[in-house]
Amino acid sequence: MSVGYIGLGRMGGNMALRLLECGVDLVVTDVSKDQAGAVLEAGARWVDTAAEVAAEADVILTSLPGPPQVEQVAAGPGGLLEGMRPGSAWVDMSTSSPVLIRALAQRFAEKGVDVIDAPVSGGPQHCRAGELVIFVGAEDEQLARVEPVLQHLATEILHIGALGAGAVAKLVNNATALGTWSLLSEVFSLGVKAGVDHQTLHGMLSKGAYGRGLILSQMLPGVAFKHNFDPAGFALNLGRKDIALANALGRDLNVPLPVLNLVEQSAVEMVGRGHGDKDTAVVFSLQEERAGVVMHDGDAKEFTL
Ligand code: NAD
């Protein structure tokens, strides 16, 4: 099987090196040939356009900065659509838009080409070592065809769902990480300005329920997904009091806490609606209502807002 790689940056360049090390026959391109030095030295063949990669390869992988570059490489002049042959597959490993990949896939389907979204978790060193976690959006048989290539790059291939689901999963993953950074920066700055140093706070936080990952491992599946809010483990009335104390401290010390003030408002709303005696996790259900989605299991307890 001949493989193409387009986008030889920090991620793509290291994935290409890994594939070459695994004995894969690789044809590559990038908008800048300077990016390809190490990959060409390791045995890849260079061509000038994505269309030429597509004409030579059975499976084409891309790792590009974002949606505009993905669209250009896929459907722009000299792009994949011009060169791809029926029966071949394009696997986009960029962090990109699920809406875009679904729209592009329709045009590729007309040519008999499979499109798969497969963004990754891990950094350049994981690309180089073949230790990525890959989130795949594809039909079973489409994934089966490209899996031998992806296996060189990953310790885990998570088949999330149909086309676009990999991109959705990646956005949820990164939004969680980025949101956590904002929250951590707020609470640490509050704690430090109130007189406790950052190392001590880190040690304390690591030992508590949050630091031990209990929200993710136990409370989401055991409380939120089951609507198990009553009787409360930790009642929202008490949680609301704590978050109000933290925000009051922030105001006294002139520490801006934008995320925490929004958190307080959701708690205020739920207490106002009469749910102060329910578990703090009940705010999860508030978001179910706001977003118009179901995020609880079929056997969850009856709960109305
Ligand atoms: P990068 O900027 O290092 O690499 C992007 C490459 O794409 C560059 O070599 C660039 O020249 C090339 N490129 C840009 N436009 C092109 C075009 N039109 N045609 C051909 N090549 C083109 O970025 P990166 O860090 O390797 O990230 C790649 C993707 O992986 C991004 O979507 C990023 O969000 C995602 N990602 C990155 C990391 C990370 O730690 N760096 C981790 C997970 C996911």
Short mmCIF file of C-alpha atoms and ligand atoms in Angstrom, two decimals:
data_model
loop_
_atom_site.label_atom_id
_atom_site.label_comp_id
_atom_site.label_asym_id
_atom_site.label_seq_id
_atom_site.Cartn_x
_atom_site.Cartn_y
_atom_site.Cartn_z
CA MET A 1 0.00 0.00 0.00
CA SER A 2 1.43 3.36 -1.00
CA VAL A 3 0.84 6.20 1.46
CA GLY A 4 0.86 9.96 0.93
CA TYR A 5 1.49 12.61 3.58
CA ILE A 6 0.59 16.30 3.19
CA GLY A 7 1.56 18.85 5.84
CA LEU A 8 5.00 18.06 7.25
CA GLY A 9 4.99 20.34 10.31
CA ARG A 10 5.55 19.45 13.95
CA MET A 11 2.91 16.73 13.86
CA GLY A 12 2.82 15.60 10.22
CA GLY A 13 6.61 15.63 9.82
CA ASN A 14 7.06 13.36 12.83
CA MET A 15 4.22 11.04 11.74
CA ALA A 16 5.87 10.80 8.31
CA LEU A 17 9.22 9.89 9.91
CA ARG A 18 7.51 7.21 12.00
CA LEU A 19 5.80 5.73 8.92
CA LEU A 20 9.11 5.62 7.04
CA GLU A 21 10.75 3.89 10.01
CA CYS A 22 7.94 1.30 9.87
CA GLY A 23 8.82 0.58 6.24
CA VAL A 24 5.92 2.44 4.62
CA ASP A 25 6.43 3.68 1.04
CA LEU A 26 5.76 7.42 1.38
CA VAL A 27 5.13 10.25 -1.09
CA VAL A 28 4.90 13.73 0.44
CA THR A 29 4.26 17.38 -0.14
CA ASP A 30 3.89 20.63 1.82
CA VAL A 31 3.29 24.24 0.89
CA SER A 32 6.94 24.79 1.86
CA LYS A 33 9.60 22.30 0.71
CA ASP A 34 11.83 23.44 3.60
CA GLN A 35 9.54 21.45 5.91
CA ALA A 36 10.41 18.21 4.13
CA GLY A 37 14.21 18.02 4.72
CA ALA A 38 14.29 15.28 7.36
CA VAL A 39 11.49 13.30 5.74
CA LEU A 40 13.17 13.29 2.31
CA GLU A 41 16.48 12.31 3.90
CA ALA A 42 14.70 9.38 5.54
CA GLY A 43 13.51 8.11 2.14
CA ALA A 44 10.21 9.82 1.22
CA ARG A 45 9.58 10.99 -2.36
CA TRP A 46 8.65 14.63 -2.98
CA VAL A 47 5.98 15.81 -5.43
CA ASP A 48 4.84 19.40 -5.89
CA THR A 49 1.07 19.21 -5.37
CA ALA A 50 -1.57 17.40 -3.37
CA ALA A 51 -3.09 16.18 -6.66
CA GLU A 52 0.19 14.41 -7.48
CA VAL A 53 0.27 12.79 -4.03
CA ALA A 54 -3.31 11.66 -4.62
CA ALA A 55 -2.48 10.18 -8.01
CA GLU A 56 0.30 8.02 -6.52
CA ALA A 57 -1.06 6.93 -3.14
CA ASP A 58 -3.79 4.55 -1.96
CA VAL A 59 -4.13 6.29 1.41
CA ILE A 60 -3.45 10.01 1.86
CA LEU A 61 -2.93 11.49 5.32
CA THR A 62 -3.08 15.24 6.01
CA SER A 63 -2.02 17.25 9.07
CA LEU A 64 -2.73 20.91 8.35
CA PRO A 65 -3.17 24.00 10.54
CA GLY A 66 -6.96 24.28 10.23
CA PRO A 67 -10.11 24.47 8.07
CA PRO A 68 -8.88 26.97 5.40
CA GLN A 69 -5.80 24.85 4.64
CA VAL A 70 -7.81 21.60 4.75
CA GLU A 71 -10.29 23.02 2.25
CA GLN A 72 -7.51 24.29 -0.01
CA VAL A 73 -5.58 21.00 -0.01
CA ALA A 74 -8.78 19.00 -0.54
CA ALA A 75 -10.64 21.03 -3.12
CA GLY A 76 -8.44 23.95 -4.20
CA PRO A 77 -6.39 24.15 -7.41
CA GLY A 78 -3.94 21.22 -7.56
CA GLY A 79 -5.80 19.65 -4.62
CA LEU A 80 -6.70 16.07 -3.73
CA LEU A 81 -10.00 16.08 -5.62
CA GLU A 82 -8.12 16.54 -8.89
CA GLY A 83 -5.92 13.49 -8.37
CA MET A 84 -7.67 10.89 -6.27
CA ARG A 85 -8.58 7.53 -7.75
CA PRO A 86 -11.70 5.46 -6.96
CA GLY A 87 -11.03 3.07 -4.07
CA SER A 88 -8.47 5.33 -2.41
CA ALA A 89 -8.94 7.05 0.96
CA TRP A 90 -8.18 10.47 2.46
CA VAL A 91 -7.64 10.57 6.23
CA ASP A 92 -7.56 14.09 7.70
CA MET A 93 -5.58 14.12 10.96
CA SER A 94 -5.77 17.90 11.42
CA THR A 95 -7.82 19.44 14.20
CA SER A 96 -10.52 20.86 11.99
CA SER A 97 -14.25 21.38 11.52
CA PRO A 98 -16.71 18.45 11.49
CA VAL A 99 -19.02 20.54 9.27
CA LEU A 100 -16.28 21.06 6.68
CA ILE A 101 -15.16 17.42 6.49
CA ARG A 102 -18.78 16.26 6.05
CA ALA A 103 -19.34 18.77 3.22
CA LEU A 104 -16.07 17.85 1.49
CA ALA A 105 -16.79 14.10 1.83
CA GLN A 106 -19.86 14.43 -0.41
CA ARG A 107 -17.68 15.67 -3.26
CA PHE A 108 -15.14 12.88 -2.72
CA ALA A 109 -17.90 10.23 -2.58
CA GLU A 110 -18.83 11.18 -6.17
CA LYS A 111 -15.33 10.02 -7.14
CA GLY A 112 -15.57 6.78 -5.13
CA VAL A 113 -13.11 8.02 -2.51
CA ASP A 114 -13.45 7.39 1.25
CA VAL A 115 -13.01 10.36 3.59
CA ILE A 116 -12.17 9.79 7.26
CA ASP A 117 -11.56 12.32 10.02
CA ALA A 118 -8.88 11.17 12.43
CA PRO A 119 -7.57 14.01 14.65
CA VAL A 120 -5.09 13.06 17.31
CA SER A 121 -4.26 13.51 20.96
CA GLY A 122 -0.55 13.74 21.76
CA GLY A 123 2.35 15.94 20.74
CA PRO A 124 5.19 15.75 18.20
CA GLN A 125 7.12 13.26 20.39
CA HIS A 126 4.11 10.90 20.40
CA CYS A 127 3.90 11.20 16.59
CA ARG A 128 7.54 10.24 16.30
CA ALA A 129 7.17 7.25 18.67
CA GLY A 130 3.86 5.99 17.24
CA GLU A 131 2.14 6.68 20.56
CA LEU A 132 -0.80 8.86 19.56
CA VAL A 133 -4.42 8.38 20.52
CA ILE A 134 -6.49 8.79 17.34
CA PHE A 135 -10.20 9.75 17.33
CA VAL A 136 -11.82 8.33 14.20
CA GLY A 137 -15.00 9.32 12.38
CA ALA A 138 -15.81 6.71 9.71
CA GLU A 139 -17.87 3.65 8.83
CA ASP A 140 -16.45 0.34 10.14
CA GLU A 141 -15.29 -0.89 6.73
CA GLN A 142 -13.69 2.48 5.88
CA LEU A 143 -11.67 2.39 9.10
CA ALA A 144 -10.72 -1.25 8.52
CA ARG A 145 -9.11 -0.31 5.19
CA VAL A 146 -6.84 2.41 6.64
CA GLU A 147 -6.27 0.87 10.08
CA PRO A 148 -3.00 -0.87 9.14
CA VAL A 149 -1.52 2.59 8.40
CA LEU A 150 -2.97 4.27 11.50
CA GLN A 151 -1.73 1.45 13.72
CA HIS A 152 1.87 2.50 13.01
CA LEU A 153 1.06 5.87 14.60
CA ALA A 154 -1.10 5.03 17.59
CA THR A 155 -1.28 3.14 20.84
CA GLU A 156 -5.06 3.60 20.73
CA ILE A 157 -7.47 4.10 17.85
CA LEU A 158 -10.85 5.17 19.23
CA HIS A 159 -13.65 4.69 16.70
CA ILE A 160 -15.93 7.51 17.89
CA GLY A 161 -18.67 7.25 15.25
CA ALA A 162 -19.52 8.17 11.66
CA LEU A 163 -17.75 10.84 9.58
CA GLY A 164 -17.18 14.04 11.60
CA ALA A 165 -17.38 12.31 14.98
CA GLY A 166 -13.60 12.26 15.35
CA ALA A 167 -13.46 16.03 14.87
CA VAL A 168 -16.29 16.53 17.37
CA ALA A 169 -14.45 14.38 19.94
CA LYS A 170 -11.24 16.31 19.42
CA LEU A 171 -13.03 19.64 19.95
CA VAL A 172 -14.63 18.34 23.16
CA ASN A 173 -11.23 17.10 24.33
CA ASN A 174 -9.44 20.37 23.62
CA ALA A 175 -12.26 22.57 24.93
CA THR A 176 -12.09 20.61 28.21
CA ALA A 177 -8.34 21.13 28.44
CA LEU A 178 -8.48 24.83 27.55
CA GLY A 179 -11.43 25.48 29.87
CA THR A 180 -9.56 23.74 32.67
CA TRP A 181 -6.57 26.02 32.11
CA SER A 182 -8.80 29.10 32.52
CA LEU A 183 -10.37 27.73 35.68
CA LEU A 184 -7.04 26.65 37.18
CA SER A 185 -5.47 30.03 36.45
CA GLU A 186 -8.35 31.76 38.25
CA VAL A 187 -8.36 29.61 41.38
CA PHE A 188 -4.57 29.56 41.71
CA SER A 189 -4.36 33.35 41.38
CA LEU A 190 -7.07 33.68 44.02
CA GLY A 191 -5.29 31.32 46.40
CA VAL A 192 -1.88 32.93 45.92
CA LYS A 193 -3.15 36.49 46.36
CA ALA A 194 -4.95 35.32 49.50
CA GLY A 195 -1.64 34.08 50.93
CA VAL A 196 -1.07 30.40 49.99
CA ASP A 197 1.77 29.70 47.53
CA HIS A 198 1.17 27.92 44.22
CA GLN A 199 3.19 24.78 45.10
CA THR A 200 1.20 24.23 48.29
CA LEU A 201 -2.05 24.72 46.37
CA HIS A 202 -0.91 22.21 43.76
CA GLY A 203 -0.10 19.61 46.41
CA MET A 204 -3.46 20.14 48.12
CA LEU A 205 -5.49 20.07 44.90
CA SER A 206 -3.80 16.88 43.69
CA LYS A 207 -4.93 15.02 46.81
CA GLY A 208 -8.62 16.10 46.73
CA ALA A 209 -11.57 14.62 44.81
CA TYR A 210 -10.89 16.90 41.83
CA GLY A 211 -7.19 16.02 41.69
CA ARG A 212 -7.92 12.31 41.91
CA GLY A 213 -10.16 12.58 38.84
CA LEU A 214 -13.35 11.56 40.66
CA ILE A 215 -15.59 13.97 38.75
CA LEU A 216 -14.70 12.25 35.47
CA SER A 217 -14.37 8.67 36.69
CA GLN A 218 -17.20 8.47 39.24
CA MET A 219 -19.50 11.49 39.37
CA LEU A 220 -20.27 11.92 35.68
CA PRO A 221 -21.31 8.27 35.17
CA GLY A 222 -22.69 7.70 38.70
CA VAL A 223 -24.48 10.99 39.43
CA ALA A 224 -24.97 13.17 36.32
CA PHE A 225 -25.69 10.40 33.75
CA LYS A 226 -28.07 8.73 36.24
CA HIS A 227 -29.77 11.95 37.45
CA ASN A 228 -28.78 10.75 40.88
CA PHE A 229 -29.13 14.21 42.46
CA ASP A 230 -31.34 13.26 45.41
CA PRO A 231 -30.30 12.57 48.14
CA ALA A 232 -27.35 14.89 47.62
CA GLY A 233 -23.77 13.85 48.35
CA PHE A 234 -22.84 17.54 48.39
CA ALA A 235 -25.88 19.83 48.32
CA LEU A 236 -26.00 22.76 45.90
CA ASN A 237 -26.94 25.15 48.75
CA LEU A 238 -23.54 24.44 50.28
CA GLY A 239 -21.74 24.53 46.92
CA ARG A 240 -23.35 27.88 46.13
CA LYS A 241 -22.18 29.24 49.49
CA ASP A 242 -18.60 28.12 48.72
CA ILE A 243 -18.48 29.59 45.25
CA ALA A 244 -19.96 32.87 46.60
CA LEU A 245 -17.24 32.97 49.27
CA ALA A 246 -14.55 32.43 46.62
CA ASN A 247 -15.98 35.19 44.40
CA ALA A 248 -16.31 37.55 47.37
CA LEU A 249 -12.64 36.92 48.22
CA GLY A 250 -11.75 37.65 44.60
CA ARG A 251 -13.63 40.96 44.73
CA ASP A 252 -11.96 41.93 48.05
CA LEU A 253 -8.51 41.17 46.64
CA ASN A 254 -9.14 42.50 43.11
CA VAL A 255 -8.67 39.10 41.47
CA PRO A 256 -10.80 38.89 38.31
CA LEU A 257 -12.68 35.57 38.24
CA PRO A 258 -14.82 35.59 35.06
CA VAL A 259 -15.36 31.82 34.83
CA LEU A 260 -16.14 31.42 38.53
CA ASN A 261 -18.69 34.24 38.44
CA LEU A 262 -20.55 32.45 35.62
CA VAL A 263 -20.39 29.25 37.65
CA GLU A 264 -21.99 31.10 40.56
CA GLN A 265 -24.81 32.37 38.35
CA SER A 266 -25.75 28.82 37.29
CA ALA A 267 -25.80 27.80 40.96
CA VAL A 268 -27.97 30.85 41.77
CA GLU A 269 -30.39 29.89 38.99
CA MET A 270 -30.71 26.29 40.17
CA VAL A 271 -31.18 27.30 43.82
CA GLY A 272 -33.77 29.85 42.64
CA ARG A 273 -35.62 27.07 40.79
CA GLY A 274 -35.84 25.14 44.04
CA HIS A 275 -32.98 22.67 43.64
CA GLY A 276 -30.72 23.83 46.49
CA ASP A 277 -31.08 20.53 48.32
CA LYS A 278 -30.03 18.50 45.24
CA ASP A 279 -26.46 17.44 44.54
CA THR A 280 -24.13 20.09 43.03
CA ALA A 281 -23.98 17.94 39.89
CA VAL A 282 -27.55 19.08 39.15
CA VAL A 283 -26.12 21.97 37.11
CA PHE A 284 -25.32 19.32 34.48
CA SER A 285 -29.05 18.97 33.96
CA LEU A 286 -29.47 22.73 33.63
CA GLN A 287 -27.16 22.56 30.61
CA GLU A 288 -29.19 19.64 29.21
CA GLU A 289 -32.18 22.00 29.17
CA ARG A 290 -30.26 25.01 27.83
CA ALA A 291 -28.70 23.04 24.97
CA GLY A 292 -31.76 20.92 24.25
CA VAL A 293 -29.90 17.61 24.53
CA VAL A 294 -30.20 14.40 26.55
CA MET A 295 -27.04 13.57 28.54
CA HIS A 296 -28.49 10.92 30.87
CA ASP A 297 -28.89 7.15 30.58
CA GLY A 298 -32.17 5.41 29.81
CA ASP A 299 -32.41 4.05 33.35
CA ALA A 300 -31.73 7.48 34.97
CA LYS A 301 -33.97 8.72 37.79
CA GLU A 302 -36.94 10.90 36.88
CA PHE A 303 -35.88 14.57 37.19
CA THR A 304 -37.58 17.76 36.04
CA LEU A 305 -36.15 21.23 36.32
P1 NAD B 1 2.45 23.07 11.97
O1 NAD B 1 2.13 24.49 11.70
O2 NAD B 1 3.77 22.73 12.59
O3 NAD B 1 2.36 22.23 10.61
C1 NAD B 1 1.43 22.48 9.60
C2 NAD B 1 2.09 22.13 8.26
O4 NAD B 1 1.12 22.29 7.23
C3 NAD B 1 3.28 23.03 7.93
O5 NAD B 1 4.37 22.23 7.51
C4 NAD B 1 2.75 23.89 6.80
O6 NAD B 1 3.77 24.32 5.89
C5 NAD B 1 1.78 22.93 6.15
N1 NAD B 1 0.77 23.60 5.32
C6 NAD B 1 0.06 24.71 5.60
N2 NAD B 1 -0.76 25.02 4.57
C7 NAD B 1 -0.56 24.07 3.64
C8 NAD B 1 -1.09 23.84 2.34
N3 NAD B 1 -2.03 24.65 1.83
N4 NAD B 1 -0.64 22.77 1.64
C9 NAD B 1 0.31 21.94 2.16
N5 NAD B 1 0.87 22.11 3.37
C10 NAD B 1 0.43 23.16 4.10
O7 NAD B 1 1.25 22.51 12.83
P2 NAD B 1 1.24 21.19 13.77
O8 NAD B 1 1.61 21.56 15.17
O9 NAD B 1 2.00 20.11 13.05
O10 NAD B 1 -0.32 20.86 13.79
C11 NAD B 1 -0.95 20.23 12.71
C12 NAD B 1 -2.38 19.91 13.11
O11 NAD B 1 -2.38 19.02 14.24
C13 NAD B 1 -3.19 21.15 13.53
O12 NAD B 1 -4.52 21.02 13.07
C14 NAD B 1 -3.11 21.11 15.06
O13 NAD B 1 -4.22 21.76 15.67
C15 NAD B 1 -3.12 19.59 15.29
N6 NAD B 1 -2.49 19.18 16.57
C16 NAD B 1 -1.32 19.69 16.97
C17 NAD B 1 -0.72 19.26 18.14
C18 NAD B 1 0.62 19.78 18.61
O14 NAD B 1 1.00 19.48 19.75
N7 NAD B 1 1.35 20.50 17.80
C19 NAD B 1 -1.36 18.27 18.91
C20 NAD B 1 -2.57 17.72 18.47
C21 NAD B 1 -3.12 18.18 17.28
#
